[in-house]
Amino acid sequence: LTFDVEDFISPNSVIALNKVLELLDKYKLPALFFITGYMAEKLTSFPNTVNLLKNHQIGYHTSSHSVHPTLFEFTDVNSYEDAYQESISRETSHINPLTGAVEGKGGILALKALFPMKQITEFRAPGYCWSPPHLEALSSLGITHDFSSNISKAPFRYQGITFHPYPVLG
């Protein structure tokens, strides 16, 4: 089972997340939670939720989910190297959820700080959309598994990343 934990945060979203976590624990079901950097920052105020998440695998869901510029927007430049560097910058930074501006450290660093005993090696892009320079940047930050593509029906490895097909509801 996989779940995306995204930018929005309200008391209801945390209550819903806790209910999901309690059900998974009750039935001893492991899950993989893809958490945005922005949400990781917010979850520091919810230690019970963080404690429940520690029983599961943690993946990364970008520094911000729905903020402009999006992943495709900030990597749509003429230089592969510039796209790579911008990806590194944004994925290790706090992104203002209203303006999209880079404002200090955050992103995957916030997620790793929230779960220091876990290896954060899985990634799922918002909308299942990614770009090669962005994946290369994430690889340099420790990501070794991508759950954002449907290139193949079976997992395959390329350039140090194992690509897993995203789930399809039948």
Tab-separated table of C-alpha atoms in Angstrom:
chain	number	residue	atom	x	y	z
A	1	LEU	CA	0.000	0.000	0.000
A	2	THR	CA	1.226	3.483	-0.803
A	3	PHE	CA	-0.101	6.851	0.306
A	4	ASP	CA	0.749	10.411	-0.700
A	5	VAL	CA	0.892	12.961	2.127
A	6	GLU	CA	0.800	16.333	0.418
A	7	ASP	CA	1.090	20.076	1.046
A	8	PHE	CA	-2.276	20.812	2.537
A	9	ILE	CA	-2.610	20.597	6.271
A	10	SER	CA	-5.680	21.091	8.398
A	11	PRO	CA	-6.807	19.398	11.581
A	12	ASN	CA	-9.037	17.147	9.437
A	13	SER	CA	-6.189	15.956	7.211
A	14	VAL	CA	-4.081	14.980	10.219
A	15	ILE	CA	-7.071	13.242	11.826
A	16	ALA	CA	-7.636	11.290	8.594
A	17	LEU	CA	-3.932	10.382	8.363
A	18	ASN	CA	-3.999	9.154	11.977
A	19	LYS	CA	-7.066	6.995	11.272
A	20	VAL	CA	-5.333	5.409	8.274
A	21	LEU	CA	-2.210	4.775	10.356
A	22	GLU	CA	-4.230	3.270	13.222
A	23	LEU	CA	-6.039	0.908	10.817
A	24	LEU	CA	-2.787	-0.167	9.212
A	25	ASP	CA	-1.295	-0.862	12.629
A	26	LYS	CA	-4.419	-2.689	13.816
A	27	TYR	CA	-4.218	-5.080	10.867
A	28	LYS	CA	-0.401	-5.144	10.859
A	29	LEU	CA	-0.239	-3.856	7.278
A	30	PRO	CA	2.973	-2.147	6.218
A	31	ALA	CA	2.731	0.841	3.904
A	32	LEU	CA	4.897	3.329	2.080
A	33	PHE	CA	4.060	6.990	2.732
A	34	PHE	CA	5.328	9.562	0.226
A	35	ILE	CA	5.570	12.846	2.142
A	36	THR	CA	6.304	16.317	0.771
A	37	GLY	CA	9.020	18.401	2.380
A	38	TYR	CA	6.446	21.051	3.236
A	39	MET	CA	4.255	18.487	5.005
A	40	ALA	CA	7.304	17.087	6.838
A	41	GLU	CA	7.899	20.574	8.237
A	42	LYS	CA	4.271	20.782	9.400
A	43	LEU	CA	4.251	17.285	10.906
A	44	THR	CA	6.843	18.362	13.486
A	45	SER	CA	3.824	19.811	15.347
A	46	PHE	CA	2.144	16.367	15.428
A	47	PRO	CA	4.467	14.002	17.338
A	48	ASN	CA	1.814	11.262	17.659
A	49	THR	CA	1.407	11.160	13.879
A	50	VAL	CA	5.180	11.057	13.384
A	51	ASN	CA	5.385	8.215	15.900
A	52	LEU	CA	2.709	6.243	13.999
A	53	LEU	CA	4.528	6.881	10.695
A	54	LYS	CA	7.733	5.406	12.144
A	55	ASN	CA	6.145	1.944	11.772
A	56	HIS	CA	6.074	2.371	7.992
A	57	GLN	CA	8.377	3.058	5.084
A	58	ILE	CA	8.859	6.742	4.233
A	59	GLY	CA	9.318	8.086	0.717
A	60	TYR	CA	9.734	11.569	-0.693
A	61	HIS	CA	7.042	13.431	-2.675
A	62	THR	CA	9.018	16.620	-3.614
A	63	SER	CA	9.545	19.764	-1.578
A	64	SER	CA	6.137	21.081	-2.586
A	65	HIS	CA	3.325	19.396	-4.424
A	66	SER	CA	1.101	21.955	-6.093
A	67	VAL	CA	3.173	25.125	-6.026
A	68	HIS	CA	4.320	26.985	-9.129
A	69	PRO	CA	6.804	26.601	-10.564
A	70	THR	CA	6.095	22.893	-10.762
A	71	LEU	CA	8.780	20.300	-11.408
A	72	PHE	CA	8.264	20.514	-15.167
A	73	GLU	CA	8.253	24.317	-15.079
A	74	PHE	CA	11.532	24.732	-13.201
A	75	THR	CA	13.330	22.051	-15.233
A	76	ASP	CA	12.078	23.339	-18.595
A	77	VAL	CA	15.234	25.295	-19.388
A	78	ASN	CA	17.798	25.095	-22.192
A	79	SER	CA	20.573	23.741	-19.981
A	80	TYR	CA	20.446	20.256	-18.459
A	81	GLU	CA	22.980	21.404	-15.841
A	82	ASP	CA	20.823	24.415	-14.889
A	83	ALA	CA	17.768	22.130	-14.518
A	84	TYR	CA	19.816	19.748	-12.364
A	85	GLN	CA	21.104	22.574	-10.132
A	86	GLU	CA	17.627	24.099	-9.775
A	87	SER	CA	16.281	20.661	-8.796
A	88	ILE	CA	18.967	20.297	-6.113
A	89	SER	CA	18.203	23.791	-4.813
A	90	ARG	CA	14.432	23.316	-4.674
A	91	GLU	CA	14.504	19.782	-3.263
A	92	THR	CA	16.710	20.827	-0.333
A	93	SER	CA	14.744	24.007	0.426
A	94	HIS	CA	11.578	25.189	2.092
A	95	ILE	CA	9.274	26.356	-0.700
A	96	ASN	CA	6.785	29.078	0.152
A	97	PRO	CA	3.374	27.449	-0.508
A	98	LEU	CA	1.856	30.722	-1.742
A	99	THR	CA	4.633	32.166	-3.888
A	100	GLY	CA	6.802	29.159	-4.805
A	101	ALA	CA	9.880	31.064	-3.605
A	102	VAL	CA	12.853	29.213	-2.116
A	103	GLU	CA	13.124	30.222	1.557
A	104	GLY	CA	15.845	28.436	3.493
A	105	LYS	CA	16.469	24.760	4.109
A	106	GLY	CA	13.710	22.159	3.829
A	107	GLY	CA	12.492	19.643	1.260
A	108	ILE	CA	14.119	16.242	1.542
A	109	LEU	CA	16.328	17.611	4.344
A	110	ALA	CA	13.202	18.275	6.446
A	111	LEU	CA	11.953	14.751	5.781
A	112	LYS	CA	15.312	13.209	6.730
A	113	ALA	CA	15.396	15.312	9.925
A	114	LEU	CA	11.874	14.166	10.845
A	115	PHE	CA	12.833	10.503	10.371
A	116	PRO	CA	16.575	10.333	11.156
A	117	MET	CA	16.565	6.546	11.643
A	118	LYS	CA	15.061	5.870	8.198
A	119	GLN	CA	16.654	5.722	4.787
A	120	ILE	CA	14.676	7.967	2.434
A	121	THR	CA	15.316	6.223	-0.885
A	122	GLU	CA	11.869	6.161	-2.559
A	123	PHE	CA	10.306	8.948	-4.596
A	124	ARG	CA	6.958	9.625	-6.238
A	125	ALA	CA	6.522	12.785	-8.301
A	126	PRO	CA	3.305	14.799	-8.133
A	127	GLY	CA	1.058	13.748	-10.986
A	128	TYR	CA	3.563	10.964	-11.764
A	129	CYS	CA	5.548	13.540	-13.789
A	130	TRP	CA	9.324	13.799	-13.668
A	131	SER	CA	12.222	14.957	-15.786
A	132	PRO	CA	15.647	13.354	-16.288
A	133	PRO	CA	17.674	16.161	-14.653
A	134	HIS	CA	15.320	16.125	-11.681
A	135	LEU	CA	15.691	12.374	-11.178
A	136	GLU	CA	19.461	12.714	-11.478
A	137	ALA	CA	19.384	15.422	-8.796
A	138	LEU	CA	17.261	13.224	-6.533
A	139	SER	CA	19.654	10.338	-7.103
A	140	SER	CA	22.485	12.528	-5.817
A	141	LEU	CA	20.318	13.139	-2.715
A	142	GLY	CA	19.970	9.390	-2.053
A	143	ILE	CA	16.869	8.434	-4.028
A	144	THR	CA	17.255	4.955	-5.555
A	145	HIS	CA	13.626	4.010	-6.316
A	146	ASP	CA	11.076	5.914	-8.391
A	147	PHE	CA	7.343	5.194	-8.269
A	148	SER	CA	6.379	7.856	-10.823
A	149	SER	CA	6.371	6.086	-14.145
A	150	ASN	CA	4.552	3.479	-16.100
A	151	ILE	CA	7.356	2.829	-18.563
A	152	SER	CA	7.262	-0.893	-17.906
A	153	LYS	CA	4.912	-3.352	-16.228
A	154	ALA	CA	7.853	-4.699	-14.206
A	155	PRO	CA	10.488	-2.818	-12.199
A	156	PHE	CA	13.709	-2.040	-14.043
A	157	ARG	CA	16.953	-0.306	-13.132
A	158	TYR	CA	18.544	2.552	-15.076
A	159	GLN	CA	21.200	5.112	-14.091
A	160	GLY	CA	21.167	3.910	-10.460
A	161	ILE	CA	17.400	4.208	-10.006
A	162	THR	CA	14.924	1.333	-9.944
A	163	PHE	CA	11.703	2.383	-11.672
A	164	HIS	CA	8.544	0.780	-10.324
A	165	PRO	CA	5.296	0.944	-12.286
A	166	TYR	CA	2.648	3.065	-10.622
A	167	PRO	CA	-0.507	1.307	-9.483
A	168	VAL	CA	-3.394	0.971	-11.879
A	169	LEU	CA	-6.902	0.403	-10.583
A	170	GLY	CA	-8.731	-2.299	-12.492
